[in-house]
Short mmCIF file of C-alpha atoms in Angstrom, two decimals:
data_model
loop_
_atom_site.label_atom_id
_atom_site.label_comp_id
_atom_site.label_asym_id
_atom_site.label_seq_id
_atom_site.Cartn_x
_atom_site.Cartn_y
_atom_site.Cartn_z
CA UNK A 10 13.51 -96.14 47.34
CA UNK A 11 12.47 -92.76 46.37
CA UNK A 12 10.35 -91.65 43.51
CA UNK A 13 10.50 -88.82 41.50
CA UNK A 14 7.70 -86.86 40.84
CA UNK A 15 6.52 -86.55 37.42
CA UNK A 16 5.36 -83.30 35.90
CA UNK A 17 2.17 -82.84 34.89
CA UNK A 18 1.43 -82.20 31.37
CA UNK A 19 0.71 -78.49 30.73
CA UNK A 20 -2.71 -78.03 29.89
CA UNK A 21 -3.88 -75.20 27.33
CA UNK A 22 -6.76 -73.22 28.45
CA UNK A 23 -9.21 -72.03 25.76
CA UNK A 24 -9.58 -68.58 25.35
CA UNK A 25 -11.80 -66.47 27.76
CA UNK A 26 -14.95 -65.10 25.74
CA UNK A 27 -15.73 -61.37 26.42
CA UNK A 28 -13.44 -58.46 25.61
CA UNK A 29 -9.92 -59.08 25.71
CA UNK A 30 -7.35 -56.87 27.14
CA UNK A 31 -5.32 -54.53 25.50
CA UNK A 32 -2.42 -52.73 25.46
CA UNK A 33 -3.03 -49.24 25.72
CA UNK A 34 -2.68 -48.94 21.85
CA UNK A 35 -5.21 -47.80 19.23
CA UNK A 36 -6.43 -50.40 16.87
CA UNK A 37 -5.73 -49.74 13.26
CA UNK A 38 -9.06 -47.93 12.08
CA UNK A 39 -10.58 -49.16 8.82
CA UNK A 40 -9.64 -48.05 5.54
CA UNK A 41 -13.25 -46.42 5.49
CA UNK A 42 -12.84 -44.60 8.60
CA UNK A 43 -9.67 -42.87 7.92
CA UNK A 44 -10.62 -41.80 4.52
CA UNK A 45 -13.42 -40.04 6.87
CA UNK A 46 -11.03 -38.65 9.29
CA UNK A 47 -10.08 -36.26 6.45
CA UNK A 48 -11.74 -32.89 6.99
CA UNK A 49 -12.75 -32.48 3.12
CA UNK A 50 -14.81 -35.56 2.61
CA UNK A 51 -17.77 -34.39 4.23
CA UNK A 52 -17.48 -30.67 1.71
CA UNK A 53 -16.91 -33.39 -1.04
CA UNK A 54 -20.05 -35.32 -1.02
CA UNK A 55 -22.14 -31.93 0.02
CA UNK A 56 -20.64 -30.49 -3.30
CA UNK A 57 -21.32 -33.15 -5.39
CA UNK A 58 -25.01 -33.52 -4.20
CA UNK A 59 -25.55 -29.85 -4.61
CA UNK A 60 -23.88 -30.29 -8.11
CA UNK A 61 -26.46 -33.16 -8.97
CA UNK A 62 -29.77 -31.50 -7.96
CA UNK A 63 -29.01 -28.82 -9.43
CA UNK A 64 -28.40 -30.88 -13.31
CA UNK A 65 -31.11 -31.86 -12.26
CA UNK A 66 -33.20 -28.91 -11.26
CA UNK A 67 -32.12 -26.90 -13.88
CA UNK A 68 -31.04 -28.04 -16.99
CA UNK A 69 -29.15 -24.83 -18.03
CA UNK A 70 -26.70 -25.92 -15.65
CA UNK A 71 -25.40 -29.02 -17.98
CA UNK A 72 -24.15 -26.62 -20.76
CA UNK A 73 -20.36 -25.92 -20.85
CA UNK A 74 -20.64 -21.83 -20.62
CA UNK A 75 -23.06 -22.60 -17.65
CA UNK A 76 -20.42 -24.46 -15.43
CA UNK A 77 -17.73 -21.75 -16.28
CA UNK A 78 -19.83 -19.24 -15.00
CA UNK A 79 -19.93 -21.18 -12.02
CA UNK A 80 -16.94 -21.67 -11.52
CA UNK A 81 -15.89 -18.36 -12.18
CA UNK A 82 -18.37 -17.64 -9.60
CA UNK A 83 -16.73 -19.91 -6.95
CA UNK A 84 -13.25 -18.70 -8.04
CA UNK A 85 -14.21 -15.44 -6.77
CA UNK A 86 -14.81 -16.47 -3.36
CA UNK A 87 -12.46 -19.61 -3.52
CA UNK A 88 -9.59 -17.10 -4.16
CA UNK A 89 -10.35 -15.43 -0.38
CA UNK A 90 -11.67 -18.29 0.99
CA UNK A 91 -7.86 -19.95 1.18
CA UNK A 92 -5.85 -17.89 3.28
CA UNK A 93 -9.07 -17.47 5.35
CA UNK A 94 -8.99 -20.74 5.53
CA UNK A 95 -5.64 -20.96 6.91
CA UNK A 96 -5.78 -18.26 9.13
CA UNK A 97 -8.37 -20.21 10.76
CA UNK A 98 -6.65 -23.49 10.97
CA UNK A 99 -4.20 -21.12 12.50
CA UNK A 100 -7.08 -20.32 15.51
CA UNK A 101 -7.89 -16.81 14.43
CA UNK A 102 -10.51 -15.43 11.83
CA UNK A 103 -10.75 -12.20 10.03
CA UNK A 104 -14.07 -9.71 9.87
CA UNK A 105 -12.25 -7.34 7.75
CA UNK A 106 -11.02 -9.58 4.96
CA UNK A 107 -14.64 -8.64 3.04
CA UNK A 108 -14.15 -4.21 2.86
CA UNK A 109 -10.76 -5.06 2.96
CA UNK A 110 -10.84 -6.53 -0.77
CA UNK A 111 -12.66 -2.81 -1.16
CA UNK A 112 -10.09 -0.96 0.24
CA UNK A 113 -7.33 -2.50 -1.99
CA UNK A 114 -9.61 -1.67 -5.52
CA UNK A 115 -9.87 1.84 -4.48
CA UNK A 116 -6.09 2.25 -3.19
CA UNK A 117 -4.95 0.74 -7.06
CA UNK A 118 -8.38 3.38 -8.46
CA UNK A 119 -7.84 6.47 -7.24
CA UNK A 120 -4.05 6.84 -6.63
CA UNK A 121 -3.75 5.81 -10.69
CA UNK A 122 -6.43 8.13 -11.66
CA UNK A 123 -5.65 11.39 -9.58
CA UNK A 124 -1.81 11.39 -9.81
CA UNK A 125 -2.13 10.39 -13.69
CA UNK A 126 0.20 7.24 -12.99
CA UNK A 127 0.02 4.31 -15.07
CA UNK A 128 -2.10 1.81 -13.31
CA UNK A 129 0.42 -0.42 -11.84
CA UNK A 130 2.02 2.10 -9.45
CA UNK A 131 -1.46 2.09 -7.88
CA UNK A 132 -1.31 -2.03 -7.91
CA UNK A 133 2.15 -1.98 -5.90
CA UNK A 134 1.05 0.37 -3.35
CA UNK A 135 -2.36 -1.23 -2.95
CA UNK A 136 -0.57 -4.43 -2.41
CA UNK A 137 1.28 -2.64 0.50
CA UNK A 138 -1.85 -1.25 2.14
CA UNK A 139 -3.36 -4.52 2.16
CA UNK A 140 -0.34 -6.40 3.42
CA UNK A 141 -0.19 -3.52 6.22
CA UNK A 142 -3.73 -4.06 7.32
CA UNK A 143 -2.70 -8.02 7.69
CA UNK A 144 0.19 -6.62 9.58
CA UNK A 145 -1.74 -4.51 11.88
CA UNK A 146 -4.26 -7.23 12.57
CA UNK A 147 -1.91 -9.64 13.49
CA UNK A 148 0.84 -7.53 15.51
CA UNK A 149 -2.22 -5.81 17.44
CA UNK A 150 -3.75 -9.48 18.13
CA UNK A 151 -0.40 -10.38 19.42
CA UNK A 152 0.75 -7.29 21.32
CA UNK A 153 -3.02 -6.97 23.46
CA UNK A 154 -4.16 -10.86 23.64
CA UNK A 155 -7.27 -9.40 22.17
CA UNK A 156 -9.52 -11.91 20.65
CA UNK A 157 -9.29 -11.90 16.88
CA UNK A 158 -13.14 -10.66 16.88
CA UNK A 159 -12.63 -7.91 18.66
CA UNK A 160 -9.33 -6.87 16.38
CA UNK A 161 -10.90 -7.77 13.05
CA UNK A 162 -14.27 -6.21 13.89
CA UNK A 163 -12.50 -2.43 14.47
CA UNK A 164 -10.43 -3.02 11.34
CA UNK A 165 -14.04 -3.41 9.53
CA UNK A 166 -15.13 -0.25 11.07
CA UNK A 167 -12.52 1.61 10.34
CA UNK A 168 -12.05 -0.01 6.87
CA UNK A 169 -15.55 0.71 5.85
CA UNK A 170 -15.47 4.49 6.98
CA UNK A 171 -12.47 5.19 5.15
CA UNK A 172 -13.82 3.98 2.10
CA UNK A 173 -16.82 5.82 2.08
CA UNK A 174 -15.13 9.12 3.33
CA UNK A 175 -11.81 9.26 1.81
CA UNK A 176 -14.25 8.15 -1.93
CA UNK A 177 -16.44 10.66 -1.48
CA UNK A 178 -13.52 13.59 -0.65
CA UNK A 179 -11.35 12.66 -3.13
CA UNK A 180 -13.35 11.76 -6.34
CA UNK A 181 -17.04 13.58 -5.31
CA UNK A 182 -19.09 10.50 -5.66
CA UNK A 183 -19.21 6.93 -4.15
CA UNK A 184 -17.25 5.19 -6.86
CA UNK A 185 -13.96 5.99 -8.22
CA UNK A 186 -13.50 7.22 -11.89
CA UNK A 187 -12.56 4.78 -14.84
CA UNK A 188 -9.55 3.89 -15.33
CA UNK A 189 -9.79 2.09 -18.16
CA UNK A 190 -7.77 4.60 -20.75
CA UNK A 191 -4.91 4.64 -18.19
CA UNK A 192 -1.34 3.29 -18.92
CA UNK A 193 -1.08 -0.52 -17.88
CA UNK A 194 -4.57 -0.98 -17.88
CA UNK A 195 -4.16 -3.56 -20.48
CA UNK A 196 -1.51 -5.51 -19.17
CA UNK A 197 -2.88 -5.42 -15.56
CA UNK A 198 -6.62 -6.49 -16.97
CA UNK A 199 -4.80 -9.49 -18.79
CA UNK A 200 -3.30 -11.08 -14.94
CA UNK A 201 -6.18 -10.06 -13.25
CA UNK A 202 -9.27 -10.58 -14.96
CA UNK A 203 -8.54 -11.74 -18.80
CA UNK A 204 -10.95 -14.16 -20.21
CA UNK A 205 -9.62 -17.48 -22.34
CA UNK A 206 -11.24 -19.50 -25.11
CA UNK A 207 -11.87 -23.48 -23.91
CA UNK A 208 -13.60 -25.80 -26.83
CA UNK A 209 -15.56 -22.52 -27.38
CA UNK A 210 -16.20 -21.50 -24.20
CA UNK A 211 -14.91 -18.55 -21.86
CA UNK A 212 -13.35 -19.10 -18.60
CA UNK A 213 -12.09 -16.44 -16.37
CA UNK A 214 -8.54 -16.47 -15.55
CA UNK A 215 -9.32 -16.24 -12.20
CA UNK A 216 -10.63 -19.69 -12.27
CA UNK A 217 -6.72 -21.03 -12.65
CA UNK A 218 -5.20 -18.74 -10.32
CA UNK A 219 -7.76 -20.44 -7.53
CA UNK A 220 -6.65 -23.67 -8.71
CA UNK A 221 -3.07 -22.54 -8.47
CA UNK A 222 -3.39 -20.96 -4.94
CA UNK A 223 -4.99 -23.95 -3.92
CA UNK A 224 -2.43 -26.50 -5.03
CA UNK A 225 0.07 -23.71 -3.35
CA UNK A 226 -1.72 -23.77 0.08
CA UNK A 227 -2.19 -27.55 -0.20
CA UNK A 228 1.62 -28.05 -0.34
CA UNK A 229 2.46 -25.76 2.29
CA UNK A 230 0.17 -27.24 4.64
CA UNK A 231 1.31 -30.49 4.00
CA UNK A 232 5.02 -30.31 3.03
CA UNK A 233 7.01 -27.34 4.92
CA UNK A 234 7.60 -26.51 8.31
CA UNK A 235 5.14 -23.66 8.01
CA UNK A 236 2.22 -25.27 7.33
CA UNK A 237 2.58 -27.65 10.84
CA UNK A 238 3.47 -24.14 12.53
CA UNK A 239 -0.02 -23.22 11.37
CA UNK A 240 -1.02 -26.57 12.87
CA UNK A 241 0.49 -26.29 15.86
CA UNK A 242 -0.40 -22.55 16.78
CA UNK A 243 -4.12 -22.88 15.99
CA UNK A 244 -4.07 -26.27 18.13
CA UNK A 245 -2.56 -24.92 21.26
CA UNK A 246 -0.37 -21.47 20.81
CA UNK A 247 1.42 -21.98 24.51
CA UNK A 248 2.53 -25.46 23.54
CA UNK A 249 4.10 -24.28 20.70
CA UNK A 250 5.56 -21.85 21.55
CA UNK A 251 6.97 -23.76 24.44
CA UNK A 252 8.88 -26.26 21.35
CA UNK A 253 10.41 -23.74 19.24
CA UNK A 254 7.49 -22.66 17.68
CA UNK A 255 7.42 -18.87 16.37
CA UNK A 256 3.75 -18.25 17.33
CA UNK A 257 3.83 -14.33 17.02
CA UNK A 258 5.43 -14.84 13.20
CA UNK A 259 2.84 -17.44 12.04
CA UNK A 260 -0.20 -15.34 13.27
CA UNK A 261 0.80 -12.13 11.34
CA UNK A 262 2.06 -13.62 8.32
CA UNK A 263 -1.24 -15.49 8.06
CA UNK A 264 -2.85 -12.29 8.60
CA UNK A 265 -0.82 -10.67 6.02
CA UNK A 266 -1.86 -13.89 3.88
CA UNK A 267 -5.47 -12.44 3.73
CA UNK A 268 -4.18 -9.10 3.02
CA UNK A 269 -2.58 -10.96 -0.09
CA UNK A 270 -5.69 -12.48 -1.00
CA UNK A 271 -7.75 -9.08 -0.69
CA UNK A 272 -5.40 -7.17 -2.70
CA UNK A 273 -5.90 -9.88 -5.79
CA UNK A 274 -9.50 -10.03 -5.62
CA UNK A 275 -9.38 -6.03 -5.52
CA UNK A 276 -7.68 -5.51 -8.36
CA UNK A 277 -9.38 -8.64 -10.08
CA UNK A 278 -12.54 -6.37 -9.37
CA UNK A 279 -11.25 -2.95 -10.28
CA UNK A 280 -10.14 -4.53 -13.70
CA UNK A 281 -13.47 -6.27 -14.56
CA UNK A 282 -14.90 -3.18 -13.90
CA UNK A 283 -12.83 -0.17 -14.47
CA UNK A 284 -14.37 1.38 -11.32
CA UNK A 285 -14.86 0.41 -7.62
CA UNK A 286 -18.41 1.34 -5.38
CA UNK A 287 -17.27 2.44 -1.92
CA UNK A 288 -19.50 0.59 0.15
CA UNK A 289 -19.32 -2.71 -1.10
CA UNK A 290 -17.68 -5.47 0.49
CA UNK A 291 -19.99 -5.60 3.58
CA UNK A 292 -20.79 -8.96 4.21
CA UNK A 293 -18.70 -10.77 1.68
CA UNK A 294 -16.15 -11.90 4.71
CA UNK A 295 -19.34 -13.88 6.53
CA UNK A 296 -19.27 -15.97 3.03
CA UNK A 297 -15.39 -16.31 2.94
CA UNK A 298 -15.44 -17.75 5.89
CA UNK A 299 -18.83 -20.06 5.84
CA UNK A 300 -16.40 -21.27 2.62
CA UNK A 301 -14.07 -22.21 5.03
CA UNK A 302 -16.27 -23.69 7.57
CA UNK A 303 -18.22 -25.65 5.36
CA UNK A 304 -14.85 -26.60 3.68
CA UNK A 305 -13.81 -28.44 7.22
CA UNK A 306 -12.08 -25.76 9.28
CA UNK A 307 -13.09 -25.38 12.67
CA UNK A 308 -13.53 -22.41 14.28
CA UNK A 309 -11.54 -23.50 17.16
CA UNK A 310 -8.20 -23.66 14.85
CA UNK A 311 -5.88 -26.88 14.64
CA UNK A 312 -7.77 -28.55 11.87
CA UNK A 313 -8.41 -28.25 8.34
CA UNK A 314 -7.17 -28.14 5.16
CA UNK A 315 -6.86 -26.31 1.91
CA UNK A 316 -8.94 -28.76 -0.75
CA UNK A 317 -12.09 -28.62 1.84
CA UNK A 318 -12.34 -24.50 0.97
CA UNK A 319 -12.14 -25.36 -2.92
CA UNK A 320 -15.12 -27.41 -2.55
CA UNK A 321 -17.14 -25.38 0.41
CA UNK A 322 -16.57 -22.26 -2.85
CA UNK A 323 -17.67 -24.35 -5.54
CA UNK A 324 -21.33 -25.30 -3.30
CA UNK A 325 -21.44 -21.10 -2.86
CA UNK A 326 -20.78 -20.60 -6.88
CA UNK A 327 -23.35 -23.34 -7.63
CA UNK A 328 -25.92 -22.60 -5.62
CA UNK A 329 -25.35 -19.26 -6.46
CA UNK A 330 -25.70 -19.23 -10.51
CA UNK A 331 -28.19 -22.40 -10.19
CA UNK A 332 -30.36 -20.71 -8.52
CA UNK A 333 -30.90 -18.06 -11.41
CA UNK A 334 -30.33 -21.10 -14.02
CA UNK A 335 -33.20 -22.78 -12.19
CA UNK A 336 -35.44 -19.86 -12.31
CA UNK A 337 -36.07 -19.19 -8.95
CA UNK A 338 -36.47 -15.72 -6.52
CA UNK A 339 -32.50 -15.07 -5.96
CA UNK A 340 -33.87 -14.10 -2.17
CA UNK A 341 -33.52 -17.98 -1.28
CA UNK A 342 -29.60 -17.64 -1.95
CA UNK A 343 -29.15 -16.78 1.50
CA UNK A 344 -31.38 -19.30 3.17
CA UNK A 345 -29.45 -22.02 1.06
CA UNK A 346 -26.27 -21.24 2.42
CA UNK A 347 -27.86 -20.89 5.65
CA UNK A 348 -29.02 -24.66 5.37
CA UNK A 349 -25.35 -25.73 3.53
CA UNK A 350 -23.43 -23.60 6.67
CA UNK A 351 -25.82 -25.67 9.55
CA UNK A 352 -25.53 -29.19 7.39
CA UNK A 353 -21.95 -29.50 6.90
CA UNK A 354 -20.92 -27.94 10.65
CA UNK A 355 -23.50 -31.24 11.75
CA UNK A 356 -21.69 -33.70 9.24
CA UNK A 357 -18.32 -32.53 10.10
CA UNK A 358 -19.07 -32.97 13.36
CA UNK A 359 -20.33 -36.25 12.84
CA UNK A 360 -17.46 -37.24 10.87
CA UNK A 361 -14.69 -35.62 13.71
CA UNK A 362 -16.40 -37.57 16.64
CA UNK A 363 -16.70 -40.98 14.13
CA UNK A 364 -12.82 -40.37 13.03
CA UNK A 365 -11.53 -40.12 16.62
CA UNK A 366 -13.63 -42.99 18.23
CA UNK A 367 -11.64 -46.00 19.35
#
């Protein structure tokens, strides 16, 4: 008589201590740590510190015509610091965007002045000579390989000659004449650089054309096929260009973007003004694009965003006017943006290798 065998009852084994295995996946990072994966937050808190010593620090600061002069302040450079910005999230920066901004007041200056046109004839074509030098930049960059350094750098040269010479043959002095009594003038002053009444106060409308350009840039980075072209060229051009990706387009029009940007903060300076000095501009594009830096763009392209300039601006403006507000030897201006440019490349570097970790 045969038996059959009975099966043994399965026996569950308790789970093995230690690290268990995986599947090749990423676990879902905290709520915490992807809020910090955004390239702003870092420029967000540094801004608001900065914002709090200096209530602090000096008390001037807390009145309401105080913070607009701030802010108009920051507008100034927040207004360049965007498509500088982008052109670096696009891998490429520009050393001409700061006598470029120069070249575009003096284009509008003397070409209303000397051929007795009304003012905004000399606004149109100095919106083409700055969108040309964008063009230039970029086609050159693309047609040579040349780094962007190299391109940008002669472009400053050049820029920075020409405005000196062609100032100095045209008018007889270093500054162009006023323009003020010219046709348009009024009209051109009220876009440009009107003023508004607030509860009292006066804010420069260049303070909501920043904030509009900013919400602008925001949008395109985030909603339209453009803004991941930016992306994707400043993260690797080849790869892009190897999907579809119209790498030679992107770079000049975002060159042609800064041209944009230095033709509005030209004629925002011609019209505060009335009159343009040559040689200024020189060093103005090392700030636009510390903005930028300090904003969260990398200098290595691929990654950024528009809201991290807005802030990076603001910490310029407000060191800037609290500075004077606090009382202190202007001089130090430069060392605190030396500190702010070394602190937030450290934090966002911090917060880039805690974003990524696994």
């Amino acid at each position: 008589m045969s038996m059959t065998p009975q099966a043994a009852p399965a026996v569950t084994a308790p789970p093995a201590s230690g690290p268990q295995p995986t599947d090749g996946r990423t676990a879902e990072r905290p709520p915490v740590i992807r809020l910090l994966a955004r390239p702003e937050i870092g420029v967000l808190l540094g801004a608001v510190a900065v914002w709090v010593f200096f209530l602090i620090a000096a008390p001037p600061v807390r009145d309401a015509s105080s913070m607009a002069n701030i802010l108009y302040q920051s507008s100034t450079i927040g207004i360049m610091a965007l498509p500088v910005a982008l052109l670096m999230i696009g891998g490429e920066f520009d050393l001409s965007s700061g006598v470029a901004v120069v070249t575009s007041a003096l284009t509008a200056a003397m070409l209303s002045y000397q051929l007795i046109m009304n003012v905004w004839a000399g606004v149109i074509v100095a919106l083409l000579v700055s969108l040309g030098v964008g063009f230039f930049n970029g086609w050159l960059l693309m047609k040579t390989g040349l780094p962007s350094f190299l391109v940008t750098l002669g472009t400053f040269l050049i820029l920075q000659g020409v405005n000196l010479a062609v100032t100095k043959l045209i008018t007889g002095n270093v500054a162009t004449d006023d323009i003020s009594d010219m046709d348009g003038f009024d009209q051109a002053r009220a876009v440009f650089a009107s003023t508004f009444d607030v509860g009292g106060v006066q804010v420069k409308i260049t303070i909501v054309w920043w904030l509009v350009f900013a919400a602008l840039a925001t949008w395109v980075l985030l909603r339209t096929k453009y803004g991941n072209w930016i992306f994707a060229v400043g993260g690797d051009k080849d790869s892009s260009r190897a999907v579809g990706v119209p790498v030679a387009f992107t770079k000049i029009s975002l060159f042609m973007l800064v041209g944009f940007g230095a033709w509005f903060v030209g004629m925002h300076q011609l019209f505060s003004f009335n009159t343009v000095q040559s040689g200024e501009g020189v060093g103005q594009e090392l700030i636009y694009i510390a903005a930028a830096v300090i904003g969260g763009c990398l200098l290595t392209g691929g990654s950024g965003s528009a809201i991290g300039p807005v802030f990076g601006a603001f910490m310029f403006g407000m060191v800037q006017q609290g500075i004077v507000y606090a009382g202190w030897n202007p001089d130090w201006f430069k060392a605190f943006l030396g500190v702010m440019l070394l602190g937030a490349t450290l934090i966002n570097l911090y917060v880039q290798r805690t974003a990524t970790r696994r």
